[in-house]
mmCIF file of C-alpha atoms and ligand atoms in Angstrom:
data_model
loop_
_atom_site.group_PDB
_atom_site.id
_atom_site.type_symbol
_atom_site.label_atom_id
_atom_site.label_comp_id
_atom_site.label_asym_id
_atom_site.label_seq_id
_atom_site.Cartn_x
_atom_site.Cartn_y
_atom_site.Cartn_z
ATOM 1 C CA GLY A 1 29.616 -26.484 25.459
ATOM 2 C CA ASP A 2 27.525 -24.607 27.983
ATOM 3 C CA VAL A 3 28.907 -23.617 31.292
ATOM 4 C CA LEU A 4 26.647 -25.037 33.906
ATOM 5 C CA ALA A 5 25.145 -22.304 36.008
ATOM 6 C CA VAL A 6 23.642 -23.444 39.236
ATOM 7 C CA SER A 7 21.865 -21.934 42.152
ATOM 8 C CA VAL A 8 22.370 -23.722 45.434
ATOM 9 C CA ARG A 9 19.971 -23.286 48.335
ATOM 10 C CA VAL A 10 20.702 -24.757 51.694
ATOM 11 C CA ALA A 11 17.916 -25.157 54.201
ATOM 12 C CA PRO A 12 18.586 -26.436 57.705
ATOM 13 C CA LEU A 13 16.108 -29.171 58.589
ATOM 14 C CA GLY A 14 17.245 -29.917 62.088
ATOM 15 C CA SER A 15 20.424 -30.014 64.096
ATOM 16 C CA ARG A 16 22.216 -32.365 61.704
ATOM 17 C CA LEU A 17 20.136 -32.572 58.522
ATOM 18 C CA VAL A 18 20.374 -30.020 55.776
ATOM 19 C CA LEU A 19 18.526 -29.933 52.465
ATOM 20 C CA VAL A 20 20.620 -28.906 49.501
ATOM 21 C CA LEU A 21 18.776 -27.773 46.366
ATOM 22 C CA VAL A 22 20.763 -27.542 43.177
ATOM 23 C CA GLU A 23 18.967 -25.861 40.363
ATOM 24 C CA ASP A 24 20.228 -25.703 36.773
ATOM 25 C CA LEU A 25 20.053 -22.063 35.608
ATOM 26 C CA THR A 26 21.579 -22.786 32.168
ATOM 27 C CA GLU A 27 18.151 -23.375 30.698
ATOM 28 C CA ALA A 28 16.692 -20.263 32.294
ATOM 29 C CA ARG A 29 19.490 -18.178 30.900
ATOM 30 C CA ARG A 30 19.064 -19.670 27.435
ATOM 31 C CA VAL A 31 15.308 -18.883 27.490
ATOM 32 C CA GLU A 32 16.095 -15.373 28.596
ATOM 33 C CA ALA A 33 18.645 -14.910 25.735
ATOM 34 C CA VAL A 34 16.167 -16.257 23.171
ATOM 35 C CA ARG A 35 13.523 -13.844 24.498
ATOM 36 C CA ARG A 36 15.929 -10.853 24.228
ATOM 37 C CA ASP A 37 16.852 -11.888 20.648
ATOM 38 C CA PHE A 38 13.201 -12.096 19.762
ATOM 39 C CA VAL A 39 12.432 -8.619 21.031
ATOM 40 C CA ALA A 40 15.434 -7.220 19.210
ATOM 41 C CA ASN A 41 14.386 -8.932 16.012
ATOM 42 C CA VAL A 42 10.765 -7.794 16.288
ATOM 43 C CA SER A 43 11.875 -4.189 16.751
ATOM 44 C CA HIS A 44 14.184 -4.426 13.775
ATOM 45 C CA GLU A 45 11.524 -6.021 11.571
ATOM 46 C CA LEU A 46 8.884 -3.421 12.561
ATOM 47 C CA LYS A 47 11.228 -0.495 11.949
ATOM 48 C CA THR A 48 11.547 -1.306 8.249
ATOM 49 C CA PRO A 49 7.927 -0.816 7.174
ATOM 50 C CA VAL A 50 7.296 1.886 9.745
ATOM 51 C CA GLY A 51 10.336 3.854 8.519
ATOM 52 C CA ALA A 52 9.231 3.411 4.887
ATOM 53 C CA LEU A 53 5.753 4.647 5.745
ATOM 54 C CA SER A 54 7.030 7.696 7.404
ATOM 55 C CA LEU A 55 9.328 8.541 4.467
ATOM 56 C CA LEU A 56 6.543 7.943 2.014
ATOM 57 C CA SER A 57 4.096 10.179 3.832
ATOM 58 C CA GLU A 58 6.647 12.987 3.744
ATOM 59 C CA ALA A 59 7.101 12.365 0.049
ATOM 60 C CA VAL A 60 3.314 12.552 -0.450
ATOM 61 C CA GLN A 61 3.214 15.936 1.276
ATOM 62 C CA ASP A 62 6.124 17.264 -0.790
ATOM 63 C CA ALA A 63 4.560 16.069 -4.030
ATOM 64 C CA SER A 64 1.133 17.449 -3.330
ATOM 65 C CA ASP A 65 1.061 19.325 -6.707
ATOM 66 C CA ASP A 66 2.004 16.251 -8.682
ATOM 67 C CA PRO A 67 -1.015 13.875 -8.664
ATOM 68 C CA GLU A 68 0.869 11.120 -10.506
ATOM 69 C CA ALA A 69 3.640 11.041 -7.898
ATOM 70 C CA VAL A 70 1.065 11.108 -5.090
ATOM 71 C CA ARG A 71 -0.636 8.094 -6.635
ATOM 72 C CA ARG A 72 2.623 6.221 -6.871
ATOM 73 C CA PHE A 73 3.674 6.971 -3.229
ATOM 74 C CA ALA A 74 0.200 6.054 -2.032
ATOM 75 C CA GLY A 75 0.498 2.703 -3.790
ATOM 76 C CA ARG A 76 3.792 1.989 -2.014
ATOM 77 C CA MET A 77 2.278 3.060 1.266
ATOM 78 C CA GLN A 78 -0.396 0.445 0.753
ATOM 79 C CA ILE A 79 2.221 -2.269 0.132
ATOM 80 C CA GLU A 80 4.139 -1.327 3.268
ATOM 81 C CA SER A 81 1.050 -1.189 5.441
ATOM 82 C CA THR A 82 -0.012 -4.618 4.199
ATOM 83 C CA ARG A 83 3.412 -5.896 5.079
ATOM 84 C CA LEU A 84 3.174 -4.304 8.553
ATOM 85 C CA THR A 85 -0.236 -5.882 9.087
ATOM 86 C CA SER A 86 0.916 -9.415 8.197
ATOM 87 C CA LEU A 87 3.996 -8.962 10.337
ATOM 88 C CA VAL A 88 1.944 -7.940 13.365
ATOM 89 C CA GLN A 89 -0.500 -10.802 12.727
ATOM 90 C CA GLU A 90 2.302 -13.362 12.589
ATOM 91 C CA ILE A 91 3.972 -11.956 15.713
ATOM 92 C CA ILE A 92 0.675 -12.284 17.587
ATOM 93 C CA GLU A 93 0.082 -15.741 16.169
ATOM 94 C CA LEU A 94 3.570 -16.850 17.179
ATOM 95 C CA SER A 95 3.388 -15.506 20.676
ATOM 96 C CA ARG A 96 0.009 -17.190 21.085
ATOM 97 C CA VAL A 97 1.288 -20.621 20.079
ATOM 98 C CA GLN A 98 4.607 -20.386 21.885
ATOM 99 C CA ASP A 99 3.282 -19.063 25.200
ATOM 100 C CA ASP A 100 0.817 -21.844 25.486
ATOM 101 C CA THR A 101 2.438 -25.142 24.788
ATOM 102 C CA ARG A 102 -0.581 -26.940 26.144
ATOM 103 C CA LEU A 103 -3.198 -27.859 23.606
ATOM 104 C CA VAL A 104 -6.329 -25.806 24.139
ATOM 105 C CA ASP A 105 -9.755 -26.132 22.528
ATOM 106 C CA ALA A 106 -8.908 -29.445 20.838
ATOM 107 C CA GLU A 107 -11.608 -30.861 18.548
ATOM 108 C CA ARG A 108 -12.005 -33.153 15.629
ATOM 109 C CA VAL A 109 -10.766 -31.377 12.538
ATOM 110 C CA PRO A 110 -11.426 -32.837 9.068
ATOM 111 C CA VAL A 111 -8.259 -32.761 6.952
ATOM 112 C CA ASP A 112 -10.137 -31.937 3.769
ATOM 113 C CA GLU A 113 -11.513 -28.762 5.313
ATOM 114 C CA LEU A 114 -8.057 -27.671 6.427
ATOM 115 C CA VAL A 115 -6.625 -28.378 3.003
ATOM 116 C CA ALA A 116 -9.411 -26.454 1.253
ATOM 117 C CA GLU A 117 -8.788 -23.495 3.562
ATOM 118 C CA ALA A 118 -5.044 -23.587 3.018
ATOM 119 C CA MET A 119 -5.493 -23.703 -0.751
ATOM 120 C CA ASP A 120 -8.025 -20.838 -0.718
ATOM 121 C CA ARG A 121 -5.521 -18.717 1.163
ATOM 122 C CA CYS A 122 -3.031 -18.895 -1.715
ATOM 123 C CA ARG A 123 -5.460 -19.231 -4.646
ATOM 124 C CA HIS A 124 -4.621 -15.703 -6.024
ATOM 125 C CA GLN A 125 -0.874 -16.100 -5.792
ATOM 126 C CA ALA A 126 -0.999 -19.522 -7.333
ATOM 127 C CA ALA A 127 -3.194 -18.371 -10.169
ATOM 128 C CA ALA A 128 -0.916 -15.389 -10.865
ATOM 129 C CA LYS A 129 2.003 -17.783 -11.286
ATOM 130 C CA GLN A 130 -0.081 -20.509 -13.025
ATOM 131 C CA ILE A 131 0.808 -22.925 -10.280
ATOM 132 C CA THR A 132 -1.503 -25.926 -10.026
ATOM 133 C CA MET A 133 -2.463 -27.041 -6.573
ATOM 134 C CA ALA A 134 -3.706 -30.613 -6.098
ATOM 135 C CA ALA A 135 -4.697 -32.635 -3.072
ATOM 136 C CA GLY A 136 -4.890 -36.393 -2.730
ATOM 137 C CA GLY A 137 -5.728 -39.002 -0.110
ATOM 138 C CA ILE A 138 -7.257 -36.460 2.254
ATOM 139 C CA ALA A 139 -10.929 -37.550 2.176
ATOM 140 C CA GLY A 140 -12.278 -38.896 5.444
ATOM 141 C CA LEU A 141 -9.122 -38.192 7.550
ATOM 142 C CA GLN A 142 -9.466 -36.433 10.837
ATOM 143 C CA LEU A 143 -7.048 -34.617 13.063
ATOM 144 C CA HIS A 144 -7.388 -34.007 16.767
ATOM 145 C CA GLY A 145 -6.326 -30.451 17.670
ATOM 146 C CA ASN A 146 -6.902 -26.758 17.716
ATOM 147 C CA ARG A 147 -8.552 -25.856 14.453
ATOM 148 C CA GLY A 148 -7.212 -22.341 14.158
ATOM 149 C CA GLN A 149 -3.628 -23.426 14.871
ATOM 150 C CA LEU A 150 -3.742 -26.371 12.499
ATOM 151 C CA ALA A 151 -5.114 -24.135 9.730
ATOM 152 C CA ALA A 152 -2.334 -21.616 10.332
ATOM 153 C CA ALA A 153 0.291 -24.363 10.198
ATOM 154 C CA LEU A 154 -0.914 -25.972 6.955
ATOM 155 C CA GLY A 155 -1.656 -22.553 5.409
ATOM 156 C CA ASN A 156 1.919 -21.442 6.004
ATOM 157 C CA LEU A 157 3.350 -24.561 4.364
ATOM 158 C CA VAL A 158 1.157 -24.214 1.252
ATOM 159 C CA GLU A 159 1.857 -20.490 1.042
ATOM 160 C CA ASN A 160 5.588 -21.121 1.159
ATOM 161 C CA ALA A 161 5.317 -23.821 -1.471
ATOM 162 C CA VAL A 162 3.666 -21.342 -3.797
ATOM 163 C CA ASN A 163 6.021 -18.461 -2.833
ATOM 164 C CA TYR A 164 9.232 -20.342 -3.385
ATOM 165 C CA SER A 165 8.280 -21.964 -6.676
ATOM 166 C CA PRO A 166 8.665 -20.708 -10.238
ATOM 167 C CA ALA A 167 5.693 -20.211 -12.562
ATOM 168 C CA ARG A 168 3.859 -23.219 -14.089
ATOM 169 C CA THR A 169 4.847 -25.752 -11.453
ATOM 170 C CA ARG A 170 2.816 -27.938 -9.222
ATOM 171 C CA VAL A 171 2.128 -27.988 -5.517
ATOM 172 C CA ALA A 172 0.812 -31.312 -4.212
ATOM 173 C CA ILE A 173 -0.783 -31.928 -0.823
ATOM 174 C CA ALA A 174 -1.078 -35.508 0.327
ATOM 175 C CA ALA A 175 -2.190 -37.137 3.503
ATOM 176 C CA ARG A 176 -2.344 -40.596 4.996
ATOM 177 C CA LYS A 177 -3.132 -42.165 8.304
ATOM 178 C CA VAL A 178 -0.335 -44.007 10.091
ATOM 179 C CA PRO A 179 -1.460 -46.490 12.744
ATOM 180 C CA GLY A 180 0.112 -45.881 16.172
ATOM 181 C CA PRO A 181 2.075 -48.601 17.886
ATOM 182 C CA ALA A 182 0.023 -50.815 20.207
ATOM 183 C CA GLY A 183 -1.903 -48.688 22.695
ATOM 184 C CA LYS A 184 -0.723 -45.413 21.141
ATOM 185 C CA PRO A 185 -2.974 -43.131 19.082
ATOM 186 C CA ASP A 186 -2.847 -43.031 15.273
ATOM 187 C CA THR A 187 -1.112 -40.251 13.430
ATOM 188 C CA VAL A 188 -1.983 -38.375 10.312
ATOM 189 C CA GLU A 189 0.842 -37.354 7.973
ATOM 190 C CA ILE A 190 0.215 -34.351 5.759
ATOM 191 C CA SER A 191 2.872 -33.461 3.193
ATOM 192 C CA VAL A 192 3.203 -30.441 0.941
ATOM 193 C CA THR A 193 5.469 -30.949 -2.045
ATOM 194 C CA ASP A 194 6.650 -28.261 -4.458
ATOM 195 C CA GLN A 195 8.883 -28.064 -7.500
ATOM 196 C CA GLY A 196 10.509 -24.856 -6.253
ATOM 197 C CA VAL A 197 13.970 -23.535 -5.413
ATOM 198 C CA GLY A 198 14.689 -26.127 -2.704
ATOM 199 C CA ILE A 199 16.683 -25.608 0.458
ATOM 200 C CA SER A 200 20.341 -26.418 1.073
ATOM 201 C CA GLU A 201 21.298 -28.784 3.867
ATOM 202 C CA LYS A 202 22.867 -25.926 5.886
ATOM 203 C CA ASP A 203 19.664 -23.881 5.637
ATOM 204 C CA ARG A 204 17.386 -26.826 6.394
ATOM 205 C CA GLU A 205 18.764 -26.783 9.937
ATOM 206 C CA ARG A 206 17.828 -23.126 10.446
ATOM 207 C CA ILE A 207 14.624 -22.363 8.550
ATOM 208 C CA PHE A 208 12.440 -23.196 11.573
ATOM 209 C CA GLU A 209 14.111 -20.448 13.619
ATOM 210 C CA ARG A 210 12.263 -17.204 14.073
ATOM 211 C CA PHE A 211 13.045 -14.603 11.461
ATOM 212 C CA TYR A 212 15.471 -16.890 9.632
ATOM 213 C CA ARG A 213 15.255 -16.539 5.884
ATOM 214 C CA VAL A 214 17.514 -18.096 3.260
ATOM 215 C CA ASP A 215 17.247 -14.994 1.026
ATOM 216 C CA PRO A 216 15.842 -12.042 3.030
ATOM 217 C CA ALA A 217 15.321 -9.895 -0.097
ATOM 218 C CA ARG A 218 13.356 -12.579 -1.881
ATOM 219 C CA SER A 219 11.321 -13.382 1.216
ATOM 220 C CA ARG A 220 10.424 -9.728 1.706
ATOM 221 C CA ALA A 221 9.417 -9.355 -1.917
ATOM 222 C CA THR A 222 6.924 -12.180 -1.492
ATOM 223 C CA GLY A 223 5.626 -10.693 1.722
ATOM 224 C CA GLY A 224 7.464 -13.166 3.920
ATOM 225 C CA THR A 225 8.155 -12.386 7.570
ATOM 226 C CA GLY A 226 10.489 -15.290 8.471
ATOM 227 C CA LEU A 227 8.030 -16.374 11.125
ATOM 228 C CA GLY A 228 5.887 -18.831 9.164
ATOM 229 C CA LEU A 229 7.874 -22.001 9.805
ATOM 230 C CA SER A 230 8.471 -21.238 13.476
ATOM 231 C CA ILE A 231 4.739 -20.993 13.877
ATOM 232 C CA VAL A 232 4.353 -24.365 12.115
ATOM 233 C CA LYS A 233 6.993 -25.906 14.400
ATOM 234 C CA HIS A 234 5.294 -24.586 17.550
ATOM 235 C CA VAL A 235 1.893 -25.783 16.407
ATOM 236 C CA ALA A 236 3.250 -29.248 15.708
ATOM 237 C CA ALA A 237 4.989 -29.355 19.093
ATOM 238 C CA SER A 238 1.916 -28.267 21.094
ATOM 239 C CA HIS A 239 0.031 -31.051 19.391
ATOM 240 C CA GLY A 240 2.669 -33.609 20.293
ATOM 241 C CA GLY A 241 3.573 -33.827 16.622
ATOM 242 C CA THR A 242 6.487 -32.953 14.381
ATOM 243 C CA VAL A 243 7.301 -31.132 11.151
ATOM 244 C CA SER A 244 10.166 -32.181 8.905
ATOM 245 C CA VAL A 245 11.604 -31.188 5.590
ATOM 246 C CA TRP A 246 13.129 -33.045 2.715
ATOM 247 C CA SER A 247 14.572 -31.082 -0.166
ATOM 248 C CA VAL A 248 16.838 -31.162 -3.213
ATOM 249 C CA GLU A 249 18.233 -27.748 -4.140
ATOM 250 C CA GLY A 250 16.965 -26.502 -7.452
ATOM 251 C CA GLN A 251 14.296 -29.260 -7.606
ATOM 252 C CA GLY A 252 11.901 -28.781 -4.790
ATOM 253 C CA SER A 253 10.941 -29.475 -1.201
ATOM 254 C CA THR A 254 8.522 -31.608 0.810
ATOM 255 C CA PHE A 255 7.403 -30.497 4.236
ATOM 256 C CA THR A 256 5.675 -33.171 6.351
ATOM 257 C CA LEU A 257 3.485 -32.583 9.335
ATOM 258 C CA ARG A 258 2.833 -35.540 11.649
ATOM 259 C CA LEU A 259 -0.092 -34.909 13.951
ATOM 260 C CA PRO A 260 -2.417 -36.887 16.205
ATOM 261 C CA ALA A 261 -5.391 -38.376 14.367
ATOM 262 C CA GLY A 262 -8.936 -37.655 15.463
ATOM 263 C CA LYS A 263 -11.682 -40.220 15.836
ATOM 264 C CA PRO A 264 -13.521 -40.935 12.611
ATOM 265 C CA ASP A 265 -16.705 -38.913 12.229
ATOM 266 C CA PRO A 266 -19.678 -41.296 12.533
ATOM 267 C CA ASP A 267 -21.867 -38.867 10.617
ATOM 268 C CA ARG A 268 -19.640 -38.960 7.618
ATOM 269 C CA ALA A 269 -19.482 -42.619 6.757
ATOM 270 C CA ASP A 270 -19.283 -41.721 3.090
ATOM 271 C CA PRO A 271 -16.145 -39.592 2.777
ATOM 272 C CA VAL A 272 -16.652 -36.391 0.809
ATOM 273 C CA THR A 273 -14.062 -35.832 -1.868
ATOM 274 C CA THR A 274 -12.573 -32.367 -2.085
ATOM 275 C CA PRO A 275 -12.287 -30.946 -5.571
ATOM 276 C CA THR A 276 -8.622 -30.443 -6.436
HETATM 277 P P1 ADP B 1 9.054 -16.553 5.211
HETATM 278 O O1 ADP B 1 8.020 -15.613 5.744
HETATM 279 O O2 ADP B 1 10.370 -15.889 4.864
HETATM 280 O O3 ADP B 1 8.514 -17.425 4.108
HETATM 281 P P2 ADP B 1 9.266 -18.983 6.845
HETATM 282 O O4 ADP B 1 9.574 -19.071 8.298
HETATM 283 O O5 ADP B 1 7.946 -19.442 6.382
HETATM 284 O O6 ADP B 1 9.440 -17.421 6.505
HETATM 285 O O7 ADP B 1 10.385 -19.685 6.009
HETATM 286 C C1 ADP B 1 11.744 -19.404 6.333
HETATM 287 C C2 ADP B 1 12.618 -19.497 5.071
HETATM 288 O O8 ADP B 1 12.662 -20.875 4.641
HETATM 289 C C3 ADP B 1 12.090 -18.731 3.897
HETATM 290 O O9 ADP B 1 12.527 -17.395 3.883
HETATM 291 C C4 ADP B 1 12.662 -19.531 2.697
HETATM 292 O O10 ADP B 1 13.987 -19.076 2.491
HETATM 293 C C5 ADP B 1 12.745 -20.949 3.211
HETATM 294 N N1 ADP B 1 11.585 -21.747 2.712
HETATM 295 C C6 ADP B 1 10.435 -22.042 3.393
HETATM 296 N N2 ADP B 1 9.603 -22.817 2.672
HETATM 297 C C7 ADP B 1 10.281 -23.080 1.522
HETATM 298 C C8 ADP B 1 9.976 -23.864 0.334
HETATM 299 N N3 ADP B 1 8.799 -24.524 0.228
HETATM 300 N N4 ADP B 1 10.918 -23.874 -0.645
HETATM 301 C C9 ADP B 1 12.070 -23.213 -0.557
HETATM 302 N N5 ADP B 1 12.412 -22.482 0.554
HETATM 303 C C10 ADP B 1 11.547 -22.374 1.535
#
């Protein structure tokens, strides 16, 4: 276990009374270690595409009299710079959600709009692999939260479902409202189910950690950064919600977000159905 680190401060309050303050430093040390790890990981992750870009630009210069080679190197430079861009975006997104655990700019967010956005984000990848995306039960449901963060969370789950599934499979998004216990607010459960590679029990414990990937080579090939699920976890936490995973290796996975429900929209008495 952890060795308890304490700081003790003694303040005299009078001739006989003293005030003794005992402060647990274990948590502070742990936070510091996590921060150091994160910085080390970020530098490592950034070095890969930056290093590749610098080698490729040298290669382009050396191959200046071979237009075909120049084209090929330029194509790879484009791939590496796209990767660098998404890495930087996710790092910014993650530091935004983890620095501010309070929920800011909360509003009513219709679930069907979030789902449509998330599906749009992966439409190309899904089409390329002939993966069908379908949504059910989402009409008329509302969340209460930060729209941008909620969109990032659901988008990451749907993107993963498409990325870690073989061709001609199905990704299903479902939602339902779960009434809160007496006096407590209702919750909305949104689940994303795929028929993909699945996740072993050992890995299920770790996939929400920053930069953790089951198969780094595969994740990189699909443009993964290893940050997606830690963003999802932080968004869920800052909303007072949770994210959980259920999976059978080789058969598929279901990720479930549980989030606070928003008040029904009085202007939308007749729920609009989203095309699936
Ligand atoms: P990445 O950018 O690598 O996708 P994530 O944090 O989103 O990073 O996910 C971490 C790891 O969890 C992934 O590298 C992958 O191995 C595993 N994973 C996430 N979603 C799924 C899924 N739907 N099916 C199988 N494996 C998954």
